[in-house]
Amino acid sequence: MRLAVEQINQDTELLPNHTLGYKIFDSCSTPITAQRSVLAALNRQSEKHIPMCSGASPLLAVVAEYGSSQSIVVSRLLQPFKIPMISYFSTCSCLSNRREFPTFFRVVPNDDYQVKAISRLLVHFGWKWIGVVREDHDYGQFALRGLMKEIQGTKVCLAYDEMIPKNYNRQRVLQILDVMKRSTARVVVVFSVEGEFYPFLKEFAQQNITGIQWVASEAWITGSVLAEAYPFLEGTIGFAIREGRVPGLRDYLQKVDPQRYPSNPLVQELWEDLHGCSLNQSTNPMLPPCSGQESMLEYHAAYMDINSPIVEYNVYKAVYALAHSLHNLLQCKPGRGPFQNNSCAQSTNIYPEQLQHYIQEVSFSISGERVNFDHKGDAIPSYDLMSWRMEREFWPNSRRDLCLPKQVEFLSFHEVLGIILATCSVCGACLAIFTATVFYRHRRTAIVRANNSELSFLLLLSLTLCFLCSLTFIGRPSQWSCMLRHTAFGITFVLCMSCVLGKTIVVLMAFRATRPGSSAMKWFGPPQQRLTVLSFTFVQALICTICFDPRELRFLRSMVFAIEEINNSSELLPGIRLGYRIYDSCDSVLMAAKIAFQLANGLDPMFIAAKPCSRSGMVNAIIGDSGSTLSISMSRILGPFNIPQVSYFSTCACLSNKKQYPNFLRTIPSDQIQADALAKLVKYFGWTWIGAVHSDSDYGNSGMASFLRAAQKEGICIEYSESFYRTHPHSRIQRVADVIRRSTALVVVAFAALGEMRLLLEELARQPSPPRQWIGSESWVTDPDMLRFNLCAGAIGFGIQRSVIPGLRDFLLDISPSKVTGSPLLTEFWEGAFNCRLSGSGKKNVLYVVLKWFGEGCAVDGFFYKLYHLFMFSCLVKGEGERECNGMEDIQTLQSPYTDTSQLRITNMVYKAVYAIAHALHSLVCEDRDPTTHCDRLTRVEPKQVLDQLKRVNFSRNGYQVSFDANGDPVATYELVNWQTRQSGGMEFVSVGYYDASQPLGQEFRMDRNLTWMNGLTQVPVSVCSESCPPGTRKILQKGKPTCCHDCIPCAEGEISKTTNSPNCFSCPGEFWPNSRRDLCQPKQVEFLSFHEVLGIILVTCSVCGACLAIFTATVFYRHRRTAIVRANNSELSFLLLFSLTLCFLCSLTFIGRPSVWSCMLRHTAFGITFVLCMSCVLGKTIVVLMAFRATRPGSSAMKWFGPPQQRLTVLSFTFVQALICTIWLVLTPPFPTKNLTTYKERIILECALGSLIGFWAVLGYIGLLALLCFFLAVLARKLPDNFNEAKFITFSMLIFCAVWITFIPAYVSSPGKFTVAVEIFAILASSFAMILCIFAPKCYIILFRPEQNTKKHLMGKVPSKAL
């Protein structure tokens, strides 16, 4: 900042004739100190030294602060005074809020932009599971909030969020590290400043946590101290503020000394710390005194480190931004100002808010960078993406101001140690040769012959080679020396050990042979000894040998065939010849990445013989790789260069993501389509319980993840899902095989690459498992080599459609020894196929075969084009040919994957890839003119143009359509392949159907032939965890098992399920009930008290009998109406009582039968009125008895007041009250028929609802009241003198009546359904029978059977009476 101020003050163009002054306060990186400093500045506290001005000036602007928390405090304090503030390193997004911080500006980008950049970085590299560590300040909190907002909608998920405490707390830091150690997230994003992160890393280094990919925020990505102190941070990536250049900064820093700034405490503290001395002996007498003449050049502390002056440059920009703003303010012309009335600021009296206006509008360039502020006060966001890596080939010089190439070191023949070791090696070889010479010259002596001279000479030869192979370890390493040193060492030492082992066995056998009858030496003679040595050595040589897959060679030759077809075509790219260069990625990600970098950097210049031009190679297209993992690594490298990459065998669904792989296309369908097809295939055959195995690679993991998602949608359950890889320990393969053997799932879906699948099936073949139905992915299910595994008989899977490529077989077979010798690749194939050695061929391992095409000729054939093709050759072991090829080998008879063109599947994908690129190039440089095609050879083609045209290609070749969708995928069509057994016993691929993803849903499959299954079955095997639940039951998932494992539980009462495997049972509607199987709702049985059932008939009979009995009694009474007993018992009321009893008996009939509106209204009202009429008559008779005896007293006139008119009136009055109650009940809420669905779940009870409980109980209560009154009066009259006291019989009848109706209440309430009605009828009949029998039976008895007692004398008591 001082340097910037001094440069500005000396500048004649910026603020001429003006001098900037400043005050410096140290906030000590704490908000409290920052607050105190601002208050001191606002109060204009004077300092001891003001170097630039002679007097106090108003505070116009502040350059601060490093930390966001401090800047928040400072800005809030300055806001009321409208003093602008420019920060050089406060990045918190909260400071962009103009309402809270209207005077805040910054020359560093807002954290929001950094967070967006980090989120896109995570998505770009496919990191979906991350952790976050942040500091406990505003910076960390706002950064995390912004990151969470940005990753919404992406597939990035947060595993944990940990906060480093403000004050270092080791216990809390250990807790954070424990979370990181236990988490599966390997990518950690850190939002922290360097100072707070340093102690955390110090503890991290002691915990031995590995495998962390750090993503740094700009606050510490440029921390050189961290990079030097903690090597485990290598590979850290993050976005850093753009670097800039501060001219003269190093010289200015070196000029700082105490003599120049004698009163500056910061300079004094710096000087004492750098030089380890004391400027003031009184304050620190323990240190030696400083002279003040010490040189700054001798020290290389952080103070002098300006290799990445990011913060310094931002401070520099901030000061210049203020200077330019002041300059613009002072240059304002009157009448054109921005303030009121177009006025300008006064140069002698500038207000801070005026300066703020010009800061907002400032725009200038410094060190080639444009500096201005947006409406939020933020600078233009611009970052450098940085990665921490060890500078392995450079190292700083002694002054640490320059990176020099590191000294190259290797064990050389020219250094002392190399000379000594080489001398020892040669001496050892000479000693072995000398010993062999001695043995040879004395080979007939006893000691040589006794020591197995043949093995001794072979041992001496191997020792000689062992001594000499050590020389391959000395000297500058090269590709060949690296390959030779280990293989030569391994083979020669095994040869040596084999000889020693043979000699040892000979000694043992020799002593065993001395026993009588022993023939031990016969079994280990010289031939067996040679065979032993040769066998052991051959195994080692086998391990050290590398070869390739003939099937992959067929792919390569097919590409060459396609290129030659195009070169000979007069329609496609006429006049332009295609060439090729082939690389072998060796199935290694590192190799593939290396190739991609080489291709991205362009090729070395190519010189064409007999042509007058040469041209540097520029990659325009790449075909490959076959493996998805390799294609992913290549695409990420080639993508930024827009170099198109067309793969013929990379099927990972992840490669369809155009955001991550914009340059990738393929001619083989995506695994996503295959996964969906496999899931639908499994569902098609009804398999819901399966096992799954897959390669632990991008191909297997991505494919299986897609399959599992599709299977879940189809309702398929996975018993197990195991992953493995060819490089895993054998125990891992064994474990996967054991899981398959122990599983209950009969169907196994294998989404694995060919190499892994071969290892797994070999392991399963060692100990055969129960039969399994295999479902295979296209990578292995159509490979002819896999047919040797009989345990997979009946396997089915999807393969790429078989195709026919005319002329390909002839091209493949058109090779001979003379043609082969010109190609190391074909030489390797020829020697391996015929087990012979071509003369003059050096056994080379196939490393990188580069495929490159070019159009030849400048003057004749036209313009050069480059096309690159990448092929992988998997390594299979083959033996060394011992005989020499004689030229009689016939490739026509060779049985090899190379010559097998019956299953051209992937080969056609290679063929189509070449033609796709050719068509893209054709559309760029050729113009079709009828009837010819003209190609412009001088057109320069860029890779991006080829990529754009590739996306649009749409052509047909040999009947096969070639085009790409928006994701770079072709139209997905598969052939359904079944492994069927031939009659001869071998297995073959049989196409049984097709799958076309472009067809409508449900019509994708087309089956053409019958399938055979495991063990030769013709019926589809069943593979379910639990049998289907039939209708009438529901599924209950078994705890801890997948959803396909369930128990079948019968539906509960009243519920049904109509479908198989129903998860729930459903209740029947209210008037329905399940059948016995509980799979159908039937109408409920309707129940009511019917005339046709036994109970109804009994009650009807009783009712009719009671009515007949009452009529009979009335008839008897009528016929004997003039007799004494009838006349004495008030015949009028008796007849009325008998009439009412007849009605009471008959009204019970209204309670029987299907309830209707009228029957419901009639039954209760008729019952109530007739019973009240009955009770009224009984009450009248009781009163008459009482009055009659009272009238016998002298002077009594009781009967006058209760004669027949009064009796009739009494009956009428009581009956009218009941009729009134019933009328009110019927008018307001009458009874009505209803269906009772609650009493019985399985039946409907038809009954009469009361309508109003009050009305019902009022009717019964009124009857009860009259009954009690009758009972009371009858009790009073029961002891009156009379031979036939009617009051006694009334008492008995009322007693029974009350008892019946009292017991009726609980019986009525508790009786269910139709029995409620039966109880009510029973109560009516019982009380009616009680009255007729108790009141009239004794009288009928006397009338009919004791007529002698039916006299007045007898009734008056003048004749003794007999008890009944």
mmCIF file of N, CA, C and O in Angstrom, residues 1096-1124:
data_model
loop_
_atom_site.group_PDB
_atom_site.id
_atom_site.type_symbol
_atom_site.label_atom_id
_atom_site.label_comp_id
_atom_site.label_asym_id
_atom_site.label_seq_id
_atom_site.Cartn_x
_atom_site.Cartn_y
_atom_site.Cartn_z
ATOM 1 N N GLY A 1096 -90.975 -66.690 15.091
ATOM 2 C CA GLY A 1096 -92.101 -65.867 14.658
ATOM 3 C C GLY A 1096 -93.412 -66.636 14.733
ATOM 4 O O GLY A 1096 -94.451 -66.099 15.159
ATOM 5 N N ILE A 1097 -93.368 -67.900 14.308
ATOM 6 C CA ILE A 1097 -94.604 -68.717 14.356
ATOM 7 C C ILE A 1097 -95.059 -68.905 15.789
ATOM 8 O O ILE A 1097 -96.269 -68.814 16.098
ATOM 9 N N ILE A 1098 -94.097 -69.173 16.694
ATOM 10 C CA ILE A 1098 -94.460 -69.362 18.101
ATOM 11 C C ILE A 1098 -95.109 -68.105 18.658
ATOM 12 O O ILE A 1098 -96.150 -68.153 19.341
ATOM 13 N N LEU A 1099 -94.502 -66.957 18.371
ATOM 14 C CA LEU A 1099 -95.035 -65.713 18.916
ATOM 15 C C LEU A 1099 -96.394 -65.382 18.306
ATOM 16 O O LEU A 1099 -97.298 -64.883 18.988
ATOM 17 N N VAL A 1100 -96.539 -65.630 16.995
ATOM 18 C CA VAL A 1100 -97.844 -65.399 16.364
ATOM 19 C C VAL A 1100 -98.898 -66.304 16.994
ATOM 20 O O VAL A 1100 -100.041 -65.887 17.284
ATOM 21 N N THR A 1101 -98.510 -67.547 17.202
ATOM 22 C CA THR A 1101 -99.445 -68.495 17.810
ATOM 23 C C THR A 1101 -99.864 -68.030 19.198
ATOM 24 O O THR A 1101 -101.069 -68.051 19.553
ATOM 25 N N CYS A 1102 -98.881 -67.611 20.003
ATOM 26 C CA CYS A 1102 -99.199 -67.137 21.350
ATOM 27 C C CYS A 1102 -100.104 -65.904 21.285
ATOM 28 O O CYS A 1102 -101.032 -65.743 22.090
ATOM 29 N N SER A 1103 -99.807 -65.030 20.323
ATOM 30 C CA SER A 1103 -100.599 -63.809 20.197
ATOM 31 C C SER A 1103 -102.040 -64.134 19.820
ATOM 32 O O SER A 1103 -103.000 -63.617 20.418
ATOM 33 N N VAL A 1104 -102.187 -65.002 18.842
ATOM 34 C CA VAL A 1104 -103.539 -65.368 18.401
ATOM 35 C C VAL A 1104 -104.273 -66.121 19.513
ATOM 36 O O VAL A 1104 -105.481 -65.896 19.781
ATOM 37 N N CYS A 1105 -103.542 -67.029 20.185
ATOM 38 C CA CYS A 1105 -104.164 -67.766 21.297
ATOM 39 C C CYS A 1105 -104.618 -66.831 22.398
ATOM 40 O O CYS A 1105 -105.699 -66.993 22.995
ATOM 41 N N GLY A 1106 -103.748 -65.835 22.702
ATOM 42 C CA GLY A 1106 -104.137 -64.869 23.727
ATOM 43 C C GLY A 1106 -105.373 -64.092 23.325
ATOM 44 O O GLY A 1106 -106.278 -63.852 24.144
ATOM 45 N N ALA A 1107 -105.436 -63.682 22.024
ATOM 46 C CA ALA A 1107 -106.605 -62.943 21.569
ATOM 47 C C ALA A 1107 -107.845 -63.822 21.630
ATOM 48 O O ALA A 1107 -108.941 -63.387 22.033
ATOM 49 N N CYS A 1108 -107.691 -65.089 21.215
ATOM 50 C CA CYS A 1108 -108.824 -66.017 21.274
ATOM 51 C C CYS A 1108 -109.276 -66.251 22.708
ATOM 52 O O CYS A 1108 -110.487 -66.356 22.998
ATOM 53 N N LEU A 1109 -108.295 -66.360 23.633
ATOM 54 C CA LEU A 1109 -108.627 -66.538 25.041
ATOM 55 C C LEU A 1109 -109.416 -65.353 25.559
ATOM 56 O O LEU A 1109 -110.415 -65.523 26.308
ATOM 57 N N ALA A 1110 -108.998 -64.137 25.135
ATOM 58 C CA ALA A 1110 -109.742 -62.950 25.580
ATOM 59 C C ALA A 1110 -111.150 -62.949 24.995
ATOM 60 O O ALA A 1110 -112.131 -62.612 25.683
ATOM 61 N N ILE A 1111 -111.272 -63.330 23.730
ATOM 62 C CA ILE A 1111 -112.610 -63.379 23.105
ATOM 63 C C ILE A 1111 -113.458 -64.458 23.765
ATOM 64 O O ILE A 1111 -114.658 -64.271 24.031
ATOM 65 N N PHE A 1112 -112.824 -65.611 24.061
ATOM 66 C CA PHE A 1112 -113.550 -66.681 24.728
ATOM 67 C C PHE A 1112 -114.049 -66.216 26.085
ATOM 68 O O PHE A 1112 -115.214 -66.475 26.479
ATOM 69 N N THR A 1113 -113.185 -65.533 26.829
ATOM 70 C CA THR A 1113 -113.573 -65.047 28.147
ATOM 71 C C THR A 1113 -114.719 -64.049 28.029
ATOM 72 O O THR A 1113 -115.685 -64.063 28.807
ATOM 73 N N ALA A 1114 -114.594 -63.182 27.024
ATOM 74 C CA ALA A 1114 -115.671 -62.205 26.817
ATOM 75 C C ALA A 1114 -116.974 -62.915 26.470
ATOM 76 O O ALA A 1114 -118.082 -62.501 26.902
ATOM 77 N N THR A 1115 -116.890 -63.990 25.686
ATOM 78 C CA THR A 1115 -118.086 -64.754 25.321
ATOM 79 C C THR A 1115 -118.717 -65.386 26.568
ATOM 80 O O THR A 1115 -119.942 -65.364 26.761
ATOM 81 N N VAL A 1116 -117.841 -65.965 27.400
ATOM 82 C CA VAL A 1116 -118.344 -66.575 28.648
ATOM 83 C C VAL A 1116 -119.030 -65.523 29.504
ATOM 84 O O VAL A 1116 -120.135 -65.731 30.045
ATOM 85 N N PHE A 1117 -118.355 -64.397 29.628
ATOM 86 C CA PHE A 1117 -118.920 -63.331 30.455
ATOM 87 C C PHE A 1117 -120.237 -62.827 29.863
ATOM 88 O O PHE A 1117 -121.189 -62.517 30.579
ATOM 89 N N TYR A 1118 -120.271 -62.795 28.514
ATOM 90 C CA TYR A 1118 -121.487 -62.276 27.896
ATOM 91 C C TYR A 1118 -122.639 -63.248 28.108
ATOM 92 O O TYR A 1118 -123.782 -62.843 28.371
ATOM 93 N N ARG A 1119 -122.359 -64.533 27.995
ATOM 94 C CA ARG A 1119 -123.413 -65.521 28.158
ATOM 95 C C ARG A 1119 -123.870 -65.579 29.600
ATOM 96 O O ARG A 1119 -125.031 -65.947 29.884
ATOM 97 N N HIS A 1120 -123.029 -65.248 30.563
ATOM 98 C CA HIS A 1120 -123.379 -65.292 31.976
ATOM 99 C C HIS A 1120 -123.379 -63.888 32.564
ATOM 100 O O HIS A 1120 -122.976 -63.669 33.704
ATOM 101 N N ARG A 1121 -123.794 -62.958 31.716
ATOM 102 C CA ARG A 1121 -123.744 -61.573 32.138
ATOM 103 C C ARG A 1121 -124.724 -61.247 33.258
ATOM 104 O O ARG A 1121 -124.586 -60.242 33.949
ATOM 105 N N ARG A 1122 -125.717 -62.098 33.430
ATOM 106 C CA ARG A 1122 -126.720 -61.819 34.462
ATOM 107 C C ARG A 1122 -126.403 -62.549 35.756
ATOM 108 O O ARG A 1122 -127.164 -62.439 36.732
ATOM 109 N N THR A 1123 -125.346 -63.294 35.780
ATOM 110 C CA THR A 1123 -124.973 -63.999 37.010
ATOM 111 C C THR A 1123 -124.327 -63.022 37.973
ATOM 112 O O THR A 1123 -123.882 -61.909 37.597
ATOM 113 N N ALA A 1124 -124.254 -63.459 39.190
ATOM 114 C CA ALA A 1124 -123.796 -62.564 40.269
ATOM 115 C C ALA A 1124 -122.348 -62.144 40.083
ATOM 116 O O ALA A 1124 -121.995 -60.976 40.265
#
